Amino acid sequence: MIMPKTALVSIAALALASSSADAFAPPAFLRTDAPGASSSSSSSALSMGKSQTTPGPSSAGSSGPATSEYRMKKMSKRMKGKKKKGGFSDKDFDDDKSSSKAAAIMEHELAAEPEGGEGVQPLVAGTEEIGDFIIRIKDLGPVDESDEAYDLKEELGTPVHNFWLTALVNGKDVQKTRNIVLKDSAKHANFPGFRPGQIPPYAQPKMTFFALQETLVSSCQQSIKIFGVNEINKDQLGAVTFNENVEDLSKIYDTKKCPSIPFTANFRGSFDPDAVRQSAEEDATENEAEEESDE
């Protein structure tokens, strides 16, 4: 499982013992150069479960053009007032508690969306919406027999699939996590030419880097639940590969405004056999009931 934030900030703090560039290496469980991680300079492999292995590409997962625009407006009425199965609740999007609804979105180039595959519908319509941003998942098909995860079918009782995801990292979550990292790191910071406890400007992007890694993984874990998809928690098979360069993002991220960050990722997962997907008829009935209650 992912290490808790307390462990994350402690390890980050230990990395501040000197001004050497090596002092800022991320902890092993977040290393993009860890065994099995992507060798591409434009992507980062982190673990949603126990692994650090990049999911194998599907034959239907070749890169293709993608055009997406992201805007933020006030939340959909469907996201207010009650908790939805597999989705987010008011608590998740409260202005004072990690809110995305009023946050600006960072503009940056996303990796191309893979061609082929089939879009996965959310368990409950509307739970994939964050303002005007739409979380999406593509099923790129079952892993093939050459993939190590293929043999998990018998253990899990369901085939393992390759998935592509586009989701949003909550800006308030980034800010909160970064503040925790900074606070704990300052207790151990002792840089030549700086007061004890002071983190110099050149070390700030690395603090942002740690925070982005943690919140990217958390966002993935939350997002896939909306679609009834389970992460893989088995040895070296449960990694998520972020298709954007996390370190580059950390260098240009506005830590004053803390905008939310759209991203894309690939990972192995499986469909939850116990998930109940709401039918179109049930959704229409619920919409009518909500409209009547509003009146």
mmCIF file of C-alpha atoms in Angstrom:
data_model
loop_
_atom_site.group_PDB
_atom_site.id
_atom_site.type_symbol
_atom_site.label_atom_id
_atom_site.label_comp_id
_atom_site.label_asym_id
_atom_site.label_seq_id
_atom_site.Cartn_x
_atom_site.Cartn_y
_atom_site.Cartn_z
ATOM 1 C CA MET A 1 0.000 0.000 0.000
ATOM 2 C CA ILE A 2 1.037 3.654 -0.367
ATOM 3 C CA MET A 3 2.997 4.983 2.568
ATOM 4 C CA PRO A 4 0.991 7.451 4.697
ATOM 5 C CA LYS A 5 1.756 11.146 4.462
ATOM 6 C CA THR A 6 3.502 11.041 7.833
ATOM 7 C CA ALA A 7 6.051 8.656 6.361
ATOM 8 C CA LEU A 8 6.288 10.718 3.189
ATOM 9 C CA VAL A 9 7.106 13.945 5.000
ATOM 10 C CA SER A 10 9.569 12.221 7.310
ATOM 11 C CA ILE A 11 11.499 10.807 4.376
ATOM 12 C CA ALA A 12 11.350 14.156 2.607
ATOM 13 C CA ALA A 13 12.717 15.816 5.711
ATOM 14 C CA LEU A 14 15.649 13.439 5.866
ATOM 15 C CA ALA A 15 16.502 14.441 2.314
ATOM 16 C CA LEU A 16 17.203 17.984 3.497
ATOM 17 C CA ALA A 17 20.410 17.220 5.346
ATOM 18 C CA SER A 18 22.628 19.059 2.851
ATOM 19 C CA SER A 19 22.565 21.233 -0.240
ATOM 20 C CA SER A 20 23.751 18.372 -2.445
ATOM 21 C CA ALA A 21 21.513 17.510 -5.365
ATOM 22 C CA ASP A 22 21.477 13.908 -4.113
ATOM 23 C CA ALA A 23 19.856 15.101 -0.909
ATOM 24 C CA PHE A 24 16.648 15.724 -2.805
ATOM 25 C CA ALA A 25 16.209 12.255 -4.287
ATOM 26 C CA PRO A 26 12.623 11.107 -3.681
ATOM 27 C CA PRO A 27 12.070 8.097 -1.409
ATOM 28 C CA ALA A 28 12.371 4.684 -3.051
ATOM 29 C CA PHE A 29 8.643 4.020 -3.165
ATOM 30 C CA LEU A 30 8.212 7.189 -5.222
ATOM 31 C CA ARG A 31 11.288 6.870 -7.433
ATOM 32 C CA THR A 32 10.567 7.143 -11.153
ATOM 33 C CA ASP A 33 13.822 5.301 -11.831
ATOM 34 C CA ALA A 34 12.904 2.376 -9.569
ATOM 35 C CA PRO A 35 13.061 -1.147 -11.023
ATOM 36 C CA GLY A 36 10.296 -1.567 -13.552
ATOM 37 C CA ALA A 37 9.521 2.140 -13.782
ATOM 38 C CA SER A 38 9.124 3.826 -17.125
ATOM 39 C CA SER A 39 12.366 4.818 -18.803
ATOM 40 C CA SER A 40 10.686 7.635 -20.672
ATOM 41 C CA SER A 41 11.604 11.144 -19.598
ATOM 42 C CA SER A 42 8.030 12.258 -20.143
ATOM 43 C CA SER A 43 6.293 9.851 -17.769
ATOM 44 C CA SER A 44 6.495 8.687 -14.178
ATOM 45 C CA ALA A 45 5.595 5.311 -12.696
ATOM 46 C CA LEU A 46 4.271 5.256 -9.144
ATOM 47 C CA SER A 47 2.389 2.625 -7.216
ATOM 48 C CA MET A 48 -1.307 2.639 -6.372
ATOM 49 C CA GLY A 49 -0.754 -0.636 -4.582
ATOM 50 C CA LYS A 50 2.507 -2.383 -3.841
ATOM 51 C CA SER A 51 4.245 -2.304 -7.192
ATOM 52 C CA GLN A 52 6.416 0.021 -9.194
ATOM 53 C CA THR A 53 6.050 -1.767 -12.527
ATOM 54 C CA THR A 54 4.764 0.061 -15.572
ATOM 55 C CA PRO A 55 1.643 -1.619 -16.973
ATOM 56 C CA GLY A 56 2.187 -3.301 -20.307
ATOM 57 C CA PRO A 57 0.567 -1.562 -23.269
ATOM 58 C CA SER A 58 -2.480 -3.038 -24.930
ATOM 59 C CA SER A 59 -2.537 -3.624 -28.654
ATOM 60 C CA ALA A 60 -5.397 -1.152 -28.690
ATOM 61 C CA GLY A 61 -3.433 1.376 -26.652
ATOM 62 C CA SER A 62 -1.283 3.105 -29.233
ATOM 63 C CA SER A 63 -0.992 6.835 -28.952
ATOM 64 C CA GLY A 64 -3.328 9.002 -30.947
ATOM 65 C CA PRO A 65 -4.446 12.623 -31.085
ATOM 66 C CA ALA A 66 -6.358 14.087 -28.179
ATOM 67 C CA THR A 67 -8.145 17.391 -27.933
ATOM 68 C CA SER A 68 -9.542 18.404 -24.549
ATOM 69 C CA GLU A 69 -10.526 21.698 -22.945
ATOM 70 C CA TYR A 70 -10.898 22.064 -19.220
ATOM 71 C CA ARG A 71 -13.019 24.666 -17.531
ATOM 72 C CA MET A 72 -14.243 25.046 -14.003
ATOM 73 C CA LYS A 73 -17.674 26.305 -12.982
ATOM 74 C CA LYS A 74 -19.769 25.691 -9.916
ATOM 75 C CA MET A 75 -20.497 22.105 -9.023
ATOM 76 C CA SER A 76 -23.284 20.127 -10.550
ATOM 77 C CA LYS A 77 -26.409 19.908 -8.391
ATOM 78 C CA ARG A 78 -26.052 16.157 -8.581
ATOM 79 C CA MET A 79 -22.823 16.345 -6.576
ATOM 80 C CA LYS A 80 -24.414 18.215 -3.677
ATOM 81 C CA GLY A 81 -26.466 17.027 -0.761
ATOM 82 C CA LYS A 82 -25.693 13.335 -0.690
ATOM 83 C CA LYS A 83 -22.997 10.746 -1.061
ATOM 84 C CA LYS A 84 -23.043 8.710 -4.260
ATOM 85 C CA LYS A 85 -21.793 5.147 -4.454
ATOM 86 C CA GLY A 86 -18.324 5.045 -5.929
ATOM 87 C CA GLY A 87 -18.137 8.832 -6.238
ATOM 88 C CA PHE A 88 -17.382 11.931 -4.232
ATOM 89 C CA SER A 89 -19.459 13.671 -1.601
ATOM 90 C CA ASP A 90 -19.895 17.277 -0.468
ATOM 91 C CA LYS A 91 -17.123 16.691 2.039
ATOM 92 C CA ASP A 92 -14.681 15.909 -0.755
ATOM 93 C CA PHE A 93 -15.442 19.192 -2.490
ATOM 94 C CA ASP A 94 -16.115 21.557 0.390
ATOM 95 C CA ASP A 95 -14.424 24.937 -0.105
ATOM 96 C CA ASP A 96 -12.504 24.562 3.153
ATOM 97 C CA LYS A 97 -11.626 20.895 2.643
ATOM 98 C CA SER A 98 -9.704 20.136 -0.525
ATOM 99 C CA SER A 99 -12.049 21.819 -2.994
ATOM 100 C CA SER A 100 -11.731 21.724 -6.769
ATOM 101 C CA LYS A 101 -15.013 23.420 -7.566
ATOM 102 C CA ALA A 102 -13.716 26.984 -7.314
ATOM 103 C CA ALA A 103 -10.073 26.307 -8.118
ATOM 104 C CA ALA A 104 -8.444 27.324 -11.365
ATOM 105 C CA ILE A 105 -7.021 24.588 -13.555
ATOM 106 C CA MET A 106 -3.370 24.557 -14.531
ATOM 107 C CA GLU A 107 -2.874 24.772 -18.266
ATOM 108 C CA HIS A 108 -0.312 22.370 -19.618
ATOM 109 C CA GLU A 109 -0.012 19.935 -22.488
ATOM 110 C CA LEU A 110 -1.416 16.479 -21.857
ATOM 111 C CA ALA A 111 -0.077 13.317 -23.436
ATOM 112 C CA ALA A 112 -2.050 12.009 -26.398
ATOM 113 C CA GLU A 113 -5.103 9.915 -25.656
ATOM 114 C CA PRO A 114 -4.684 6.335 -26.878
ATOM 115 C CA GLU A 115 -6.684 5.273 -29.886
ATOM 116 C CA GLY A 116 -9.113 2.423 -29.563
ATOM 117 C CA GLY A 117 -10.398 1.095 -26.310
ATOM 118 C CA GLU A 118 -13.865 1.539 -24.882
ATOM 119 C CA GLY A 119 -15.067 4.246 -22.523
ATOM 120 C CA VAL A 120 -16.190 3.015 -19.101
ATOM 121 C CA GLN A 121 -19.389 4.477 -17.687
ATOM 122 C CA PRO A 122 -19.494 5.598 -14.033
ATOM 123 C CA LEU A 123 -21.481 3.551 -11.549
ATOM 124 C CA VAL A 124 -23.719 6.563 -10.988
ATOM 125 C CA ALA A 125 -24.126 9.223 -13.676
ATOM 126 C CA GLY A 126 -22.781 12.599 -12.623
ATOM 127 C CA THR A 127 -20.211 11.368 -10.121
ATOM 128 C CA GLU A 128 -17.504 11.744 -12.759
ATOM 129 C CA GLU A 129 -18.142 15.479 -13.002
ATOM 130 C CA ILE A 130 -16.077 18.101 -11.179
ATOM 131 C CA GLY A 131 -17.580 21.331 -12.386
ATOM 132 C CA ASP A 132 -17.131 21.125 -16.145
ATOM 133 C CA PHE A 133 -14.231 18.702 -15.874
ATOM 134 C CA ILE A 134 -15.104 15.108 -16.731
ATOM 135 C CA ILE A 135 -13.086 12.239 -15.294
ATOM 136 C CA ARG A 136 -12.817 9.503 -17.925
ATOM 137 C CA ILE A 137 -11.534 5.948 -18.091
ATOM 138 C CA LYS A 138 -10.885 3.843 -21.163
ATOM 139 C CA ASP A 139 -10.730 0.067 -21.059
ATOM 140 C CA LEU A 140 -7.875 -0.827 -23.403
ATOM 141 C CA GLY A 141 -8.662 -4.497 -23.165
ATOM 142 C CA PRO A 142 -7.512 -7.489 -21.101
ATOM 143 C CA VAL A 143 -3.791 -7.972 -20.614
ATOM 144 C CA ASP A 144 -2.369 -10.605 -22.965
ATOM 145 C CA GLU A 145 -0.827 -13.898 -21.963
ATOM 146 C CA SER A 146 2.692 -12.460 -22.052
ATOM 147 C CA ASP A 147 1.813 -10.007 -19.264
ATOM 148 C CA GLU A 148 2.688 -11.094 -15.718
ATOM 149 C CA ALA A 149 -0.744 -9.930 -14.551
ATOM 150 C CA TYR A 150 -2.499 -12.404 -16.844
ATOM 151 C CA ASP A 151 -2.230 -15.173 -14.250
ATOM 152 C CA LEU A 152 -4.084 -13.062 -11.660
ATOM 153 C CA LYS A 153 -7.364 -13.875 -13.398
ATOM 154 C CA GLU A 154 -7.854 -17.037 -11.380
ATOM 155 C CA GLU A 155 -6.929 -15.391 -8.075
ATOM 156 C CA LEU A 156 -9.083 -12.301 -8.600
ATOM 157 C CA GLY A 157 -11.950 -14.145 -10.257
ATOM 158 C CA THR A 158 -11.952 -11.611 -13.068
ATOM 159 C CA PRO A 159 -9.552 -10.676 -15.899
ATOM 160 C CA VAL A 160 -6.961 -7.950 -15.445
ATOM 161 C CA HIS A 161 -7.320 -5.089 -17.934
ATOM 162 C CA ASN A 162 -5.165 -2.227 -19.153
ATOM 163 C CA PHE A 163 -6.803 1.146 -18.495
ATOM 164 C CA TRP A 164 -6.223 4.747 -19.489
ATOM 165 C CA LEU A 165 -7.402 7.517 -17.162
ATOM 166 C CA THR A 166 -7.747 11.268 -17.335
ATOM 167 C CA ALA A 167 -8.498 12.928 -14.030
ATOM 168 C CA LEU A 168 -7.853 16.007 -11.936
ATOM 169 C CA VAL A 169 -5.520 16.522 -8.981
ATOM 170 C CA ASN A 170 -7.217 18.707 -6.422
ATOM 171 C CA GLY A 171 -5.297 21.970 -5.992
ATOM 172 C CA LYS A 172 -6.258 22.246 -2.328
ATOM 173 C CA ASP A 173 -4.957 18.719 -1.754
ATOM 174 C CA VAL A 174 -1.622 19.688 -3.331
ATOM 175 C CA GLN A 175 -1.442 22.765 -1.131
ATOM 176 C CA LYS A 176 -2.291 20.833 2.030
ATOM 177 C CA THR A 177 0.207 18.052 1.336
ATOM 178 C CA ARG A 178 2.937 20.497 0.361
ATOM 179 C CA ASN A 179 2.438 22.467 3.585
ATOM 180 C CA ILE A 180 2.825 19.249 5.598
ATOM 181 C CA VAL A 181 6.031 18.388 3.730
ATOM 182 C CA LEU A 182 7.431 21.904 4.208
ATOM 183 C CA LYS A 183 6.588 22.035 7.894
ATOM 184 C CA ASP A 184 8.180 18.705 8.688
ATOM 185 C CA SER A 185 11.177 19.299 6.431
ATOM 186 C CA ALA A 186 11.908 22.656 8.064
ATOM 187 C CA LYS A 187 12.513 20.876 11.378
ATOM 188 C CA HIS A 188 15.570 19.191 9.865
ATOM 189 C CA ALA A 189 16.753 21.758 7.306
ATOM 190 C CA ASN A 190 20.264 23.120 7.775
ATOM 191 C CA PHE A 191 21.541 24.541 4.504
ATOM 192 C CA PRO A 192 24.861 26.418 4.257
ATOM 193 C CA GLY A 193 24.178 30.129 3.950
ATOM 194 C CA PHE A 194 20.616 29.799 5.294
ATOM 195 C CA ARG A 195 19.208 29.929 8.796
ATOM 196 C CA PRO A 196 18.455 26.543 10.415
ATOM 197 C CA GLY A 197 14.925 25.552 9.524
ATOM 198 C CA GLN A 198 14.895 27.624 6.343
ATOM 199 C CA ILE A 199 14.332 25.830 3.033
ATOM 200 C CA PRO A 200 16.073 27.717 0.197
ATOM 201 C CA PRO A 201 14.298 28.645 -3.029
ATOM 202 C CA TYR A 202 16.143 26.031 -5.064
ATOM 203 C CA ALA A 203 14.694 23.283 -2.841
ATOM 204 C CA GLN A 204 11.082 24.459 -3.160
ATOM 205 C CA PRO A 205 10.346 22.624 -6.450
ATOM 206 C CA LYS A 206 11.414 19.357 -4.822
ATOM 207 C CA MET A 207 8.891 19.917 -2.021
ATOM 208 C CA THR A 208 6.258 20.457 -4.689
ATOM 209 C CA PHE A 209 7.459 17.304 -6.440
ATOM 210 C CA PHE A 210 6.860 15.178 -3.333
ATOM 211 C CA ALA A 211 3.402 16.700 -2.867
ATOM 212 C CA LEU A 212 2.415 16.122 -6.504
ATOM 213 C CA GLN A 213 3.483 12.494 -6.395
ATOM 214 C CA GLU A 214 1.392 11.810 -3.320
ATOM 215 C CA THR A 215 -1.711 13.622 -4.580
ATOM 216 C CA LEU A 216 -1.508 12.132 -8.079
ATOM 217 C CA VAL A 217 -1.687 8.633 -6.649
ATOM 218 C CA SER A 218 -4.516 9.571 -4.276
ATOM 219 C CA SER A 219 -6.463 11.127 -7.145
ATOM 220 C CA CYS A 220 -6.106 7.940 -9.183
ATOM 221 C CA GLN A 221 -7.328 5.810 -6.313
ATOM 222 C CA GLN A 222 -10.394 8.003 -5.798
ATOM 223 C CA SER A 223 -11.185 8.358 -9.485
ATOM 224 C CA ILE A 224 -11.209 4.699 -10.467
ATOM 225 C CA LYS A 225 -13.731 3.877 -7.727
ATOM 226 C CA ILE A 226 -16.274 6.025 -9.555
ATOM 227 C CA PHE A 227 -16.174 3.551 -12.431
ATOM 228 C CA GLY A 228 -16.184 0.338 -10.424
ATOM 229 C CA VAL A 229 -12.547 -0.402 -11.221
ATOM 230 C CA ASN A 230 -10.254 -1.972 -8.636
ATOM 231 C CA GLU A 231 -6.546 -1.316 -8.346
ATOM 232 C CA ILE A 232 -4.127 -4.256 -8.353
ATOM 233 C CA ASN A 233 -2.422 -4.852 -5.013
ATOM 234 C CA LYS A 234 -0.184 -7.713 -5.988
ATOM 235 C CA ASP A 235 3.604 -7.738 -5.937
ATOM 236 C CA GLN A 236 5.006 -5.757 -8.886
ATOM 237 C CA LEU A 237 1.812 -5.478 -10.879
ATOM 238 C CA GLY A 238 -0.103 -2.520 -9.460
ATOM 239 C CA ALA A 239 1.723 0.526 -10.786
ATOM 240 C CA VAL A 240 0.223 3.602 -12.322
ATOM 241 C CA THR A 241 2.236 5.375 -15.019
ATOM 242 C CA PHE A 242 1.650 9.105 -15.243
ATOM 243 C CA ASN A 243 2.063 10.205 -18.826
ATOM 244 C CA GLU A 244 3.049 13.766 -17.961
ATOM 245 C CA ASN A 245 6.454 14.579 -16.466
ATOM 246 C CA VAL A 246 5.774 15.143 -12.762
ATOM 247 C CA GLU A 247 9.144 16.722 -12.089
ATOM 248 C CA ASP A 248 8.668 19.252 -14.888
ATOM 249 C CA LEU A 249 5.196 20.096 -13.556
ATOM 250 C CA SER A 250 6.620 20.680 -10.086
ATOM 251 C CA LYS A 251 9.046 23.258 -11.488
ATOM 252 C CA ILE A 252 6.329 25.392 -13.091
ATOM 253 C CA TYR A 253 3.518 24.806 -10.599
ATOM 254 C CA ASP A 254 2.149 28.020 -9.072
ATOM 255 C CA THR A 255 2.381 27.339 -5.338
ATOM 256 C CA LYS A 256 0.621 30.604 -4.508
ATOM 257 C CA LYS A 257 -2.541 29.931 -6.485
ATOM 258 C CA CYS A 258 -2.352 26.126 -6.238
ATOM 259 C CA PRO A 259 -4.488 25.318 -9.290
ATOM 260 C CA SER A 260 -5.908 21.865 -9.875
ATOM 261 C CA ILE A 261 -3.935 19.762 -12.345
ATOM 262 C CA PRO A 262 -5.385 17.629 -15.152
ATOM 263 C CA PHE A 263 -3.359 14.534 -15.935
ATOM 264 C CA THR A 264 -3.455 11.245 -17.795
ATOM 265 C CA ALA A 265 -2.264 7.841 -16.645
ATOM 266 C CA ASN A 266 -2.125 4.172 -17.582
ATOM 267 C CA PHE A 267 -2.526 1.317 -15.153
ATOM 268 C CA ARG A 268 -3.619 -2.276 -14.747
ATOM 269 C CA GLY A 269 -6.847 -2.941 -12.919
ATOM 270 C CA SER A 270 -9.926 -5.108 -12.812
ATOM 271 C CA PHE A 271 -13.638 -4.508 -12.842
ATOM 272 C CA ASP A 272 -15.252 -4.882 -9.430
ATOM 273 C CA PRO A 273 -17.610 -7.869 -9.794
ATOM 274 C CA ASP A 274 -19.756 -6.545 -6.940
ATOM 275 C CA ALA A 275 -20.173 -3.047 -8.360
ATOM 276 C CA VAL A 276 -23.727 -2.121 -9.310
ATOM 277 C CA ARG A 277 -23.957 0.175 -12.307
ATOM 278 C CA GLN A 278 -26.987 2.438 -12.373
ATOM 279 C CA SER A 279 -29.140 2.014 -15.466
ATOM 280 C CA ALA A 280 -30.230 4.899 -17.690
ATOM 281 C CA GLU A 281 -33.801 4.436 -16.484
ATOM 282 C CA GLU A 282 -32.761 4.689 -12.824
ATOM 283 C CA ASP A 283 -30.734 7.778 -13.602
ATOM 284 C CA ALA A 284 -33.660 9.448 -15.380
ATOM 285 C CA THR A 285 -35.972 8.648 -12.454
ATOM 286 C CA GLU A 286 -33.484 10.106 -9.994
ATOM 287 C CA ASN A 287 -33.128 13.274 -12.067
ATOM 288 C CA GLU A 288 -36.890 13.751 -12.079
ATOM 289 C CA ALA A 289 -37.060 13.243 -8.317
ATOM 290 C CA GLU A 290 -34.304 15.801 -7.760
ATOM 291 C CA GLU A 291 -36.024 18.353 -10.006
ATOM 292 C CA GLU A 292 -39.289 17.878 -8.127
ATOM 293 C CA SER A 293 -37.552 18.298 -4.764
ATOM 294 C CA ASP A 294 -35.888 21.513 -6.000
ATOM 295 C CA GLU A 295 -39.307 22.915 -6.907
#
